[in-house]
XYZ file of C-alpha atoms in Angstrom:
743
model
C 93.779 115.153 130.239
C 94.134 111.490 128.710
C 94.758 111.374 125.023
C 93.420 109.268 122.477
C 94.433 108.342 119.329
C 91.478 108.703 116.204
C 91.065 105.172 116.715
C 89.980 104.554 120.614
C 88.628 107.756 120.568
C 86.225 105.954 117.993
C 86.023 102.702 120.018
C 85.442 104.728 123.649
C 82.459 106.424 121.928
C 81.129 103.102 120.618
C 81.584 101.300 124.214
C 79.824 103.952 125.825
C 76.814 103.601 123.434
C 77.164 100.286 124.519
C 76.911 100.655 128.019
C 74.005 102.963 127.808
C 72.253 100.379 125.527
C 72.682 97.394 127.700
C 70.807 98.866 130.446
C 67.277 98.635 128.793
C 68.111 95.461 127.109
C 66.096 92.345 128.832
C 68.498 89.936 131.018
C 70.060 87.221 128.785
C 71.720 88.941 126.359
C 75.037 88.641 125.870
C 75.694 92.853 126.820
C 76.240 93.157 130.757
C 73.137 94.359 132.432
C 73.675 97.912 133.969
C 70.701 100.133 135.805
C 72.184 102.832 133.251
C 69.121 105.069 130.996
C 68.273 103.683 127.789
C 70.150 105.821 124.899
C 69.974 105.894 121.578
C 71.399 103.320 119.264
C 75.197 103.545 118.157
C 75.671 105.287 114.472
C 78.453 105.853 111.833
C 80.619 108.355 112.202
C 80.176 110.735 109.170
C 83.012 109.894 106.733
C 84.577 112.646 105.210
C 86.541 112.426 101.718
C 89.029 114.712 99.705
C 88.062 113.370 96.351
C 87.565 115.955 94.733
C 90.414 118.055 96.548
C 87.977 119.593 98.936
C 86.500 117.674 102.501
C 83.090 116.433 101.270
C 80.737 113.715 102.825
C 81.783 110.919 100.690
C 77.809 110.312 100.188
C 78.089 113.523 98.372
C 81.369 112.401 96.356
C 80.052 111.523 92.503
C 83.062 109.151 92.312
C 83.319 105.785 93.513
C 85.968 105.704 96.482
C 86.532 103.910 99.685
C 87.872 105.351 103.129
C 90.148 102.977 105.153
C 90.995 104.241 108.611
C 91.176 103.528 112.365
C 90.885 100.021 113.244
C 90.590 98.413 109.869
C 94.004 100.217 108.872
C 95.800 99.195 111.697
C 94.667 95.969 112.004
C 95.838 95.456 108.403
C 99.620 96.417 109.170
C 99.777 95.166 112.631
C 102.013 91.894 111.592
C 104.668 94.599 109.845
C 102.794 94.034 106.521
C 104.243 96.794 103.697
C 102.193 98.348 101.256
C 100.730 95.140 99.559
C 98.545 94.145 102.208
C 95.995 96.699 100.745
C 95.592 94.423 97.992
C 92.092 92.727 98.059
C 91.198 94.889 101.390
C 88.801 97.462 99.144
C 86.618 96.231 95.995
C 88.893 96.532 92.693
C 92.181 97.351 94.434
C 95.125 94.669 93.817
C 98.607 95.403 94.813
C 101.749 92.921 94.153
C 105.536 93.313 93.417
C 108.103 90.879 92.195
C 110.696 92.732 94.310
C 109.376 92.046 97.388
C 108.919 95.004 100.015
C 109.930 97.522 97.442
C 108.289 98.456 94.276
C 104.776 97.979 94.241
C 102.508 97.422 91.403
C 98.820 98.728 91.700
C 96.002 97.873 89.466
C 92.182 99.526 89.859
C 89.599 97.800 87.856
C 91.954 95.468 86.698
C 93.972 98.398 85.109
C 97.496 98.460 85.864
C 100.889 97.720 84.476
C 103.227 94.850 85.250
C 106.189 96.532 84.326
C 109.231 96.408 86.852
C 111.771 98.394 84.920
C 113.293 101.393 86.790
C 111.440 103.920 84.247
C 107.831 102.039 84.909
C 104.766 104.239 84.913
C 101.258 103.003 85.977
C 97.812 104.086 85.644
C 97.325 104.245 89.252
C 98.596 107.024 90.882
C 99.685 107.133 94.710
C 99.657 110.633 96.289
C 101.000 110.940 99.840
C 100.316 113.978 101.452
C 98.927 115.798 98.247
C 102.441 114.832 96.480
C 102.349 111.962 93.741
C 104.616 109.593 94.264
C 105.169 109.150 90.398
C 108.709 106.334 90.141
C 107.376 102.996 91.367
C 110.592 102.864 93.843
C 108.727 105.849 95.795
C 105.155 103.966 96.100
C 106.182 101.498 98.977
C 106.464 104.052 101.799
C 105.562 102.107 104.971
C 102.224 102.654 106.415
C 102.224 104.202 109.819
C 100.585 107.293 111.396
C 98.196 107.983 109.166
C 94.522 109.526 109.012
C 93.312 107.324 106.414
C 93.604 105.928 102.851
C 91.699 106.858 100.117
C 91.329 104.710 97.099
C 89.442 106.792 94.254
C 88.331 104.303 91.463
C 88.640 105.422 87.871
C 90.069 108.513 85.903
C 90.905 111.230 88.031
C 92.675 113.374 85.185
C 91.218 116.199 86.187
C 91.801 117.444 89.695
C 94.997 115.104 90.584
C 98.606 115.019 89.557
C 99.332 113.150 85.992
C 98.978 109.790 84.696
C 96.016 108.828 86.918
C 93.061 107.078 84.351
C 92.975 103.995 86.490
C 92.507 106.056 89.440
C 94.588 106.908 92.594
C 95.599 105.718 96.361
C 95.742 109.035 98.277
C 97.671 108.491 101.936
C 96.927 111.600 104.372
C 99.351 111.629 107.372
C 98.092 112.405 110.760
C 98.514 116.375 111.260
C 100.793 118.472 114.084
C 98.194 120.305 116.212
C 98.252 123.624 118.619
C 95.854 121.997 121.130
C 98.660 120.192 123.346
C 101.240 117.076 123.848
C 99.808 113.855 122.749
C 100.873 110.886 121.036
C 101.104 107.054 120.909
C 103.469 104.009 120.798
C 102.559 100.567 119.365
C 104.655 97.718 119.862
C 104.289 93.674 118.730
C 106.172 90.853 118.520
C 105.369 87.801 116.047
C 106.202 84.236 114.342
C 109.955 84.537 112.905
C 110.747 87.065 114.675
C 108.561 89.696 113.559
C 108.896 92.953 115.213
C 107.065 96.306 115.167
C 107.234 99.821 116.817
C 105.728 102.894 115.381
C 104.708 105.644 117.585
C 104.184 109.510 117.487
C 104.049 112.570 119.355
C 102.584 116.027 118.923
C 104.511 118.789 120.613
C 102.735 122.533 120.651
C 106.208 124.786 120.304
C 103.967 127.924 121.077
C 100.861 129.389 120.223
C 101.994 129.664 116.388
C 104.022 126.457 115.964
C 103.179 122.559 116.409
C 105.621 119.888 115.624
C 104.603 116.026 115.231
C 107.318 113.254 115.022
C 106.338 109.767 113.681
C 108.466 107.216 113.183
C 108.617 103.298 112.339
C 110.905 100.753 112.619
C 110.134 96.828 111.410
C 112.177 93.781 111.640
C 111.836 90.195 110.470
C 114.766 87.250 111.044
C 115.829 84.653 108.119
C 113.481 81.607 108.684
C 114.026 80.453 105.113
C 116.558 77.986 104.952
C 119.128 77.667 102.105
C 119.429 74.396 101.511
C 121.897 74.377 98.498
C 124.345 76.378 100.867
C 123.369 74.104 103.701
C 122.652 77.767 105.478
C 120.033 77.399 108.187
C 117.626 80.731 108.469
C 119.159 82.220 105.584
C 116.771 84.415 103.457
C 113.361 86.494 103.533
C 114.193 88.587 106.641
C 114.191 92.252 106.674
C 114.521 95.675 108.444
C 113.106 98.381 107.689
C 112.791 101.937 109.513
C 111.191 105.067 108.818
C 111.065 108.623 109.820
C 108.148 111.339 109.450
C 108.508 114.743 111.229
C 105.807 117.669 110.265
C 105.982 121.117 111.394
C 102.689 123.628 111.661
C 102.592 127.364 111.532
C 99.327 128.705 111.819
C 99.338 132.443 113.355
C 95.950 132.912 112.179
C 92.955 131.418 110.621
C 93.773 133.000 107.730
C 97.086 131.368 107.324
C 98.755 128.048 107.600
C 101.902 126.505 106.479
C 102.486 122.802 106.890
C 106.155 121.344 106.418
C 107.115 117.638 105.702
C 110.459 115.980 105.936
C 110.696 111.948 105.639
C 113.111 109.506 104.855
C 112.898 105.209 104.333
C 115.592 102.479 104.669
C 114.826 99.186 104.226
C 117.353 96.300 103.839
C 116.929 92.137 103.219
C 116.061 89.592 101.196
C 114.379 90.320 97.451
C 111.938 87.747 96.538
C 112.245 84.456 96.466
C 112.170 82.984 93.446
C 111.770 78.657 94.006
C 112.445 76.753 90.733
C 109.887 74.377 89.714
C 107.230 75.499 92.164
C 104.358 74.739 89.646
C 103.580 71.271 88.625
C 103.873 71.026 85.134
C 100.306 70.774 83.473
C 98.318 72.566 86.382
C 98.493 75.172 88.295
C 99.064 73.374 91.640
C 102.082 73.960 93.887
C 104.412 71.205 93.605
C 104.288 68.244 95.848
C 106.382 68.142 98.725
C 107.039 71.359 98.315
C 108.250 72.965 101.527
C 108.091 76.953 101.651
C 110.872 76.878 104.557
C 113.333 75.837 102.210
C 115.382 77.783 99.175
C 117.270 76.338 96.933
C 119.771 79.123 95.846
C 123.086 79.107 94.225
C 122.831 82.872 93.730
C 122.993 85.898 95.698
C 119.635 87.469 97.496
C 119.514 90.976 98.796
C 118.107 94.349 98.576
C 118.579 97.649 100.409
C 116.958 100.871 99.085
C 117.027 104.659 100.958
C 114.914 107.593 99.723
C 113.728 110.794 101.669
C 111.704 113.786 100.486
C 110.094 117.032 102.009
C 107.137 118.963 101.002
C 105.720 122.366 101.740
C 102.185 123.164 101.910
C 100.431 126.873 102.239
C 97.372 128.166 102.206
C 95.615 131.171 102.287
C 91.959 132.466 103.324
C 90.636 135.206 101.530
C 87.545 135.183 102.584
C 85.821 134.239 99.424
C 88.715 132.231 97.874
C 90.759 129.838 99.642
C 94.989 129.726 97.583
C 97.027 126.616 98.085
C 100.457 125.977 97.496
C 102.144 122.434 97.663
C 105.934 122.107 96.975
C 107.104 118.240 97.095
C 110.855 117.052 96.846
C 111.231 113.149 96.179
C 114.635 111.493 96.156
C 116.246 107.952 96.005
C 119.571 107.569 97.214
C 120.188 104.040 96.344
C 118.687 101.216 95.332
C 119.582 97.192 94.360
C 117.919 93.930 94.290
C 119.391 91.152 93.682
C 118.021 87.671 93.152
C 118.424 84.388 91.807
C 115.180 84.727 89.267
C 115.424 80.931 87.639
C 114.537 80.090 91.146
C 118.270 78.414 92.238
C 119.079 75.290 91.529
C 116.592 72.198 91.113
C 115.191 70.188 93.307
C 114.346 67.101 91.857
C 111.069 66.630 93.189
C 109.412 67.023 89.325
C 109.469 64.079 87.218
C 111.049 64.558 84.060
C 112.468 67.966 85.023
C 116.000 69.118 84.425
C 118.194 68.400 87.162
C 121.139 70.502 86.942
C 121.745 73.913 88.257
C 120.160 77.199 86.511
C 122.724 80.165 86.033
C 120.594 82.908 85.569
C 120.857 85.728 88.610
C 119.862 89.260 87.741
C 120.187 92.667 89.343
C 118.268 95.942 88.858
C 119.670 99.125 90.713
C 118.687 103.317 90.785
C 121.696 105.544 91.269
C 119.582 108.154 91.610
C 116.084 109.626 91.486
C 115.169 113.380 91.679
C 111.564 114.528 91.507
C 110.314 118.336 91.923
C 106.649 118.977 91.579
C 104.961 122.306 92.057
C 100.963 122.937 92.135
C 99.376 126.354 92.866
C 95.666 125.864 93.371
C 92.790 128.196 94.019
C 89.133 127.643 94.845
C 85.857 129.655 95.958
C 84.010 129.396 98.791
C 80.777 131.154 97.546
C 77.517 130.301 99.654
C 75.689 130.393 96.417
C 74.886 127.604 93.879
C 78.260 128.457 91.742
C 81.750 126.922 93.138
C 85.307 126.370 91.488
C 88.564 125.252 91.638
C 91.689 126.257 89.013
C 95.522 125.549 89.195
C 98.753 124.869 87.665
C 100.890 121.986 87.964
C 104.704 121.050 87.204
C 106.335 117.634 87.299
C 109.987 117.365 87.012
C 111.834 114.011 87.222
C 115.255 113.229 86.464
C 116.361 109.271 87.400
C 119.204 107.288 86.492
C 118.975 102.875 86.988
C 121.025 100.037 85.935
C 120.697 96.527 85.398
C 123.287 93.753 85.617
C 123.144 89.994 85.059
C 125.661 87.390 86.749
C 125.945 83.748 86.320
C 124.765 82.205 89.621
C 127.627 79.254 89.460
C 130.491 81.438 89.228
C 129.539 84.553 90.360
C 130.968 86.582 87.247
C 129.199 89.597 86.089
C 127.822 89.111 82.555
C 127.110 92.413 81.722
C 125.983 96.232 82.550
C 123.200 98.860 81.241
C 123.062 101.969 82.625
C 119.923 104.396 81.058
C 118.701 107.413 82.429
C 115.824 109.395 81.634
C 114.514 113.023 82.161
C 110.830 113.942 82.608
C 109.091 116.720 82.759
C 105.618 117.767 82.645
C 103.107 120.552 83.328
C 99.343 121.009 83.697
C 96.694 123.580 84.033
C 93.219 122.592 85.316
C 89.583 123.889 86.069
C 86.574 122.424 87.754
C 83.271 123.932 88.619
C 80.384 122.717 90.506
C 76.624 124.255 90.461
C 73.778 123.364 92.316
C 70.878 123.534 90.104
C 68.755 123.395 93.063
C 68.730 121.615 96.570
C 68.723 117.944 95.536
C 70.713 118.259 91.751
C 74.151 119.441 91.758
C 76.394 119.388 88.513
C 80.271 119.261 87.983
C 82.752 119.424 85.192
C 86.666 119.548 84.647
C 88.924 120.058 82.357
C 92.689 119.831 82.307
C 95.366 120.075 79.389
C 98.891 118.382 80.023
C 102.002 118.280 78.232
C 104.319 115.687 79.083
C 108.227 115.344 77.724
C 110.806 112.233 78.448
C 114.328 112.210 76.807
C 115.707 108.932 77.287
C 119.329 107.477 76.791
C 121.656 104.600 76.919
C 124.501 106.041 79.108
C 127.059 102.783 79.151
C 126.556 99.321 77.873
C 129.131 96.737 78.731
C 128.818 93.159 77.096
C 124.966 94.612 75.627
C 124.384 94.702 72.032
C 122.024 97.785 71.419
C 119.947 97.535 68.530
C 119.000 100.705 67.304
C 119.311 104.709 68.501
C 121.157 105.002 71.817
C 118.695 107.741 72.650
C 115.243 108.318 72.186
C 112.640 111.853 73.164
C 108.502 111.591 73.238
C 106.111 114.268 73.642
C 102.646 114.581 74.084
C 99.402 116.956 75.308
C 96.326 115.995 76.142
C 92.960 117.143 77.336
C 90.692 115.826 79.362
C 87.405 116.261 81.186
C 84.662 114.745 83.469
C 81.443 115.496 83.743
C 79.366 114.149 86.528
C 75.838 114.993 88.417
C 74.871 114.064 91.919
C 70.884 113.767 92.910
C 69.606 113.689 96.602
C 66.608 111.303 96.384
C 66.231 112.238 100.019
C 68.417 113.333 103.265
C 70.118 110.179 103.405
C 70.563 108.852 100.194
C 72.150 110.456 96.928
C 72.213 108.748 93.205
C 75.696 109.863 90.805
C 76.326 109.351 86.796
C 79.986 110.548 86.014
C 82.136 110.326 82.183
C 85.347 110.903 82.592
C 88.603 110.476 80.172
C 92.021 110.010 81.175
C 95.585 110.204 79.777
C 98.933 108.346 80.289
C 102.007 109.758 78.570
C 104.615 107.625 76.302
C 106.542 104.961 78.284
C 110.176 104.178 77.295
C 111.673 100.892 78.264
C 115.472 100.481 78.277
C 117.388 97.800 75.367
C 118.242 94.592 76.649
C 120.711 92.407 75.040
C 120.017 92.502 71.240
C 116.764 94.112 72.000
C 116.032 97.928 71.055
C 114.732 100.547 73.727
C 111.226 100.397 72.904
C 108.096 102.956 73.417
C 104.743 102.668 74.121
C 102.401 105.756 72.872
C 100.061 107.672 75.040
C 97.185 105.689 76.232
C 93.446 107.335 76.440
C 90.381 105.988 78.575
C 86.460 106.861 78.229
C 84.865 105.555 81.703
C 81.011 105.658 82.408
C 80.066 104.977 85.655
C 77.143 105.675 87.913
C 76.026 104.673 91.296
C 74.252 105.229 94.643
C 74.855 105.867 98.106
C 73.250 106.189 101.227
C 72.805 106.180 104.951
C 70.687 103.813 106.545
C 68.532 103.026 109.208
C 69.137 106.271 110.838
C 72.637 105.779 110.236
C 73.191 102.497 111.897
C 74.488 101.711 108.425
C 75.841 102.846 105.597
C 75.584 101.250 101.489
C 77.820 102.541 98.327
C 77.207 100.728 95.007
C 78.301 101.566 91.742
C 78.534 100.081 88.153
C 81.226 100.949 85.338
C 81.893 100.577 81.523
C 85.519 101.892 79.960
C 87.908 101.638 76.945
C 91.052 102.063 76.885
C 92.771 102.842 73.592
C 96.365 102.172 72.902
C 96.453 100.387 76.589
C 100.656 100.009 77.450
C 101.207 96.597 78.391
C 104.349 95.026 79.036
C 105.835 92.149 77.767
C 107.849 90.088 80.238
C 110.258 86.568 79.480
C 109.072 84.694 76.935
C 112.015 82.251 75.789
C 114.332 84.888 77.256
C 114.780 87.521 79.974
C 113.779 90.438 77.847
C 110.990 93.204 78.828
C 109.605 95.043 76.392
C 106.531 97.564 75.380
C 103.596 97.166 73.644
C 100.116 99.272 72.893
C 96.823 97.121 72.645
C 94.485 98.623 69.996
C 91.749 98.658 72.778
C 91.303 97.416 76.103
C 88.017 96.914 77.722
C 86.745 96.938 81.388
C 83.049 96.794 83.084
C 82.036 95.994 86.399
C 80.558 96.861 89.658
C 81.659 97.818 93.415
C 79.896 97.255 96.557
C 80.810 98.619 99.908
C 78.148 98.263 102.938
C 79.127 98.628 106.816
C 76.951 98.797 109.734
C 76.185 97.629 113.481
C 74.216 94.656 113.488
C 73.583 94.596 116.994
C 75.175 97.539 119.556
C 77.909 94.999 119.761
C 78.593 93.538 116.881
C 79.649 95.896 113.627
C 79.953 94.344 110.843
C 81.477 95.075 106.793
C 81.218 93.829 103.286
C 82.621 94.711 100.185
C 83.122 93.547 96.720
C 83.563 93.926 93.211
C 83.275 92.510 89.812
C 85.579 93.297 87.708
C 85.606 92.362 83.773
C 88.494 92.529 81.787
C 89.285 92.209 77.896
C 92.151 92.812 75.042
C 91.149 93.700 71.996
C 93.289 93.789 69.402
C 93.112 90.673 66.763
C 96.462 91.459 65.370
C 98.446 91.646 68.972
C 101.154 89.031 69.501
C 103.696 88.070 72.440
C 106.563 85.596 73.009
C 105.580 82.029 74.647
C 106.610 80.804 77.931
C 109.215 77.979 77.868
C 107.593 74.458 78.925
C 104.588 75.363 80.258
C 100.682 74.999 78.505
C 99.646 77.366 76.169
C 96.034 77.406 75.744
C 95.695 80.485 73.317
C 96.267 80.155 69.417
C 99.414 80.427 68.344
C 100.343 81.417 64.716
C 102.325 80.059 61.648
C 105.471 82.735 63.061
C 105.024 80.616 67.036
C 103.796 83.526 68.349
C 100.834 83.662 70.864
C 97.752 85.629 70.403
C 96.544 87.164 73.306
C 93.223 88.716 71.422
C 90.096 88.353 74.181
C 92.321 87.629 77.184
C 91.860 89.670 80.176
C 94.152 92.157 81.648
C 97.376 90.150 84.038
C 97.092 90.646 87.541
C 93.058 91.538 87.288
C 90.967 88.975 89.106
C 87.573 88.966 88.450
C 85.998 88.884 91.726
C 87.066 90.715 94.948
C 85.287 90.186 98.388
C 86.550 90.932 101.365
C 84.530 91.906 104.859
C 85.070 92.051 108.707
C 83.177 91.891 111.853
C 83.886 93.295 115.479
C 82.080 91.943 118.423
C 82.765 93.304 121.852
C 81.728 92.992 125.450
C 81.970 95.313 128.481
C 84.315 94.077 131.144
C 85.304 95.922 134.371
C 86.248 99.170 133.284
C 87.177 98.219 129.777
C 86.193 96.104 126.886
C 86.724 92.366 125.394
C 86.805 92.464 121.425
C 87.102 90.020 118.746
C 88.104 91.152 115.402
C 88.253 89.343 111.973
C 88.898 90.354 108.580
C 88.578 88.189 105.484
C 90.104 89.321 101.634
C 89.365 87.143 98.457
C 90.292 87.159 94.837
C 89.265 84.656 92.282
C 91.987 83.448 89.658
C 94.260 85.890 87.947
C 96.548 85.328 84.518
C 100.028 86.407 85.287
C 101.204 87.075 81.864
C 99.684 88.445 78.707
C 98.690 85.191 77.248
C 96.782 82.658 79.326
C 98.906 78.951 80.231
C 97.474 76.440 82.682
C 100.382 77.021 84.699
C 100.547 80.663 84.866
C 96.639 80.947 86.219
C 97.031 81.538 89.552
C 94.586 79.745 91.874
C 92.011 82.286 94.042
C 93.534 83.393 97.253
C 91.300 83.848 100.364
C 93.339 85.208 103.673
C 91.828 86.103 106.941
C 92.818 87.625 110.113
C 91.968 87.820 113.903
C 92.302 89.745 116.778
C 91.499 89.324 120.470
C 92.079 91.487 122.673
C 91.036 94.214 125.697
C 90.914 98.034 125.738
C 90.690 99.802 128.779
C 90.695 103.277 130.439
C 88.689 105.099 127.572
C 90.757 103.553 125.077
C 94.320 104.448 126.757
C 95.737 101.406 126.608
C 95.029 97.960 124.463
C 96.301 94.631 124.634
C 95.707 91.788 121.682
C 96.913 88.728 120.668
C 96.527 88.500 116.628
C 97.042 86.205 113.078
C 97.477 87.050 109.630
C 96.463 84.431 107.160
C 95.352 82.571 109.801
C 94.702 79.394 107.409
C 98.347 79.512 106.346
C 96.416 79.651 102.910
C 99.976 79.359 100.096
C 99.224 80.632 96.608
C 101.595 81.481 93.743
C 100.914 85.096 93.513
C 103.878 85.414 90.722
C 106.081 83.624 88.256
C 109.482 83.918 85.869
C 108.109 82.189 82.606
C 111.435 81.973 80.818
C 112.580 78.551 82.233
C 111.698 75.836 84.549
C 108.248 77.023 85.877
C 109.584 79.356 88.488
C 107.463 81.162 91.320
C 106.984 83.228 94.552
C 104.163 83.078 97.009
C 102.127 85.182 99.106
C 103.285 85.806 103.001
C 102.983 82.865 105.383
C 100.987 82.952 108.530
C 101.853 84.436 111.650
C 100.554 84.759 115.207
C 101.671 87.879 117.603
C 100.789 89.851 120.237
C 100.810 93.471 120.550
C 100.370 96.294 122.919
C 99.183 100.023 122.308
C 99.575 103.047 124.609
C 97.925 106.639 124.240
C 99.074 109.883 126.106
């Protein structure tokens, strides 16, 4: 029996409907004619999500949530892209990194954290196979062999882990099955010798055990020349490999156990920082800039190895279902070193300093160990009342360091090693009550206690002000309340009030700068929306509006006049906006989707000031002390508008199907820092992808040509602000070919 992946099953089903429909259509239509009898128009599949820790129809979940899966997800990563590819692909989501393929930072509804330190915390939680990935270095695990990615917007502090005031990005791997041997393989080759292979095989071992092995290999040649050293093809390549092995034990219908072990290893260039990339007095890329060249007199590399495992157990005890989720994640080693001043100056900007700069830095992790344990019970009542309750424990032990070097001489200037111990536990409960067939209310409570102990282990040529260690602890009760009402069998409306909490954060000392602490932040969020299946499920729409206030938001001050990082709190931050998801069949051969969001954010703290950038054009007020007043500014990396869309057109041909698929994502301009400056207001970014291919034997095989960032749009996506208008760019255009098979 032929094995088909979930994506190809869906395509094959749609293909069959198209063939049958074409028989009843008049001559002159774009679809081939046959003599088959007419059948029903194609319908969208029912989508289930676990946004409330149960499988539910997405229409009935009182949360703004988007699910990425199947072809949409597969197309995004076809060219070897890392997790940053998710940026802008769903409403209100942005992802960026100043460390290349490692250490991603997530933002939902404009709410995130630009902190790049080893011990940074984020208000967006990433959860992979039910295990929270707390340290940012864990959040970049590659995308392969996934059942789907859920993006849950707004506070999720009742049911999910810890530190989720902005939302959750939830990854779920494909699971082993007891049915039969099956799997897939996927090979692609693209520009810059970008090669990608991923695949999986599912093997039933006996009637009770099954195994699934998944693997990923990615490579890109160095394609950027270093014109300072004269080396060709010296920078911006990578090698990535990751594996995941899962075992399922299901002896009966009452108990199952899922065991998961995984690892990741990546090497290559870190971020390429380009000196004088931004034209002074504008936010344009400087005239004459060549993205294929760098002028770097320092070293540029990174490597990372991480591994982990989990055990998920479940017991079905008739009226109650019990769960145990045990997780372990570890970083063996991590080092990212880059010439953060952008390298040696290239004389293409008038009146700029033509001398080399000597600022080079490295950040590393000598070890991170994270243990998590969750016990959860949920009811299975046939009546109107159902509930969930559980306990959660988190333990992290992290050691990190940062170094600086003189790029010209290569001499190490300083070395700082820090250690953080973080423990947290929580207890939670959630209740659903169906008042009648149409109206359901839900409420939840969670108590969290969080403690961090931080200390400087070693300081070489670093004069540290203040204590060498600090300890912070907080506890908090969070709650949410929502109601969902069925206007009819196809339309639901909902409203939700929710709170969230992020524990205090601690930043390591810098030269002449003490350890800094940001107090705990809290959020109160209001949300309402409508979700509907339209035209006999030929289309689906979701629309939501929201408003939130964050108290004591933790903000990261980076750069300014020197290369330092410190934490501050804003008394209040405000946000409001709207989100739309719409998809459906325009014709039996044409399926389209469009999504979008409006996200307004504002810092509301008249007393808050930061250091100004060096050599840029500040547009904010500057006080008598020379500090920039940031009251009223939007949050950094928070685009006001995000719009995305896809379209797929297919034509039956022989025993298969020709198709064209295109996807586009737009985000409006963003502030790169807390202050506003002409040079550091990054321009709007529009990126598009195109895929043309042929699939045959009911989706068993597929061959395609594709392009990513097909317009070759280059935009500044981040910067270093303490000298010489240094910035870095989005990914370049690539063209490639791909072959997939299923067995």
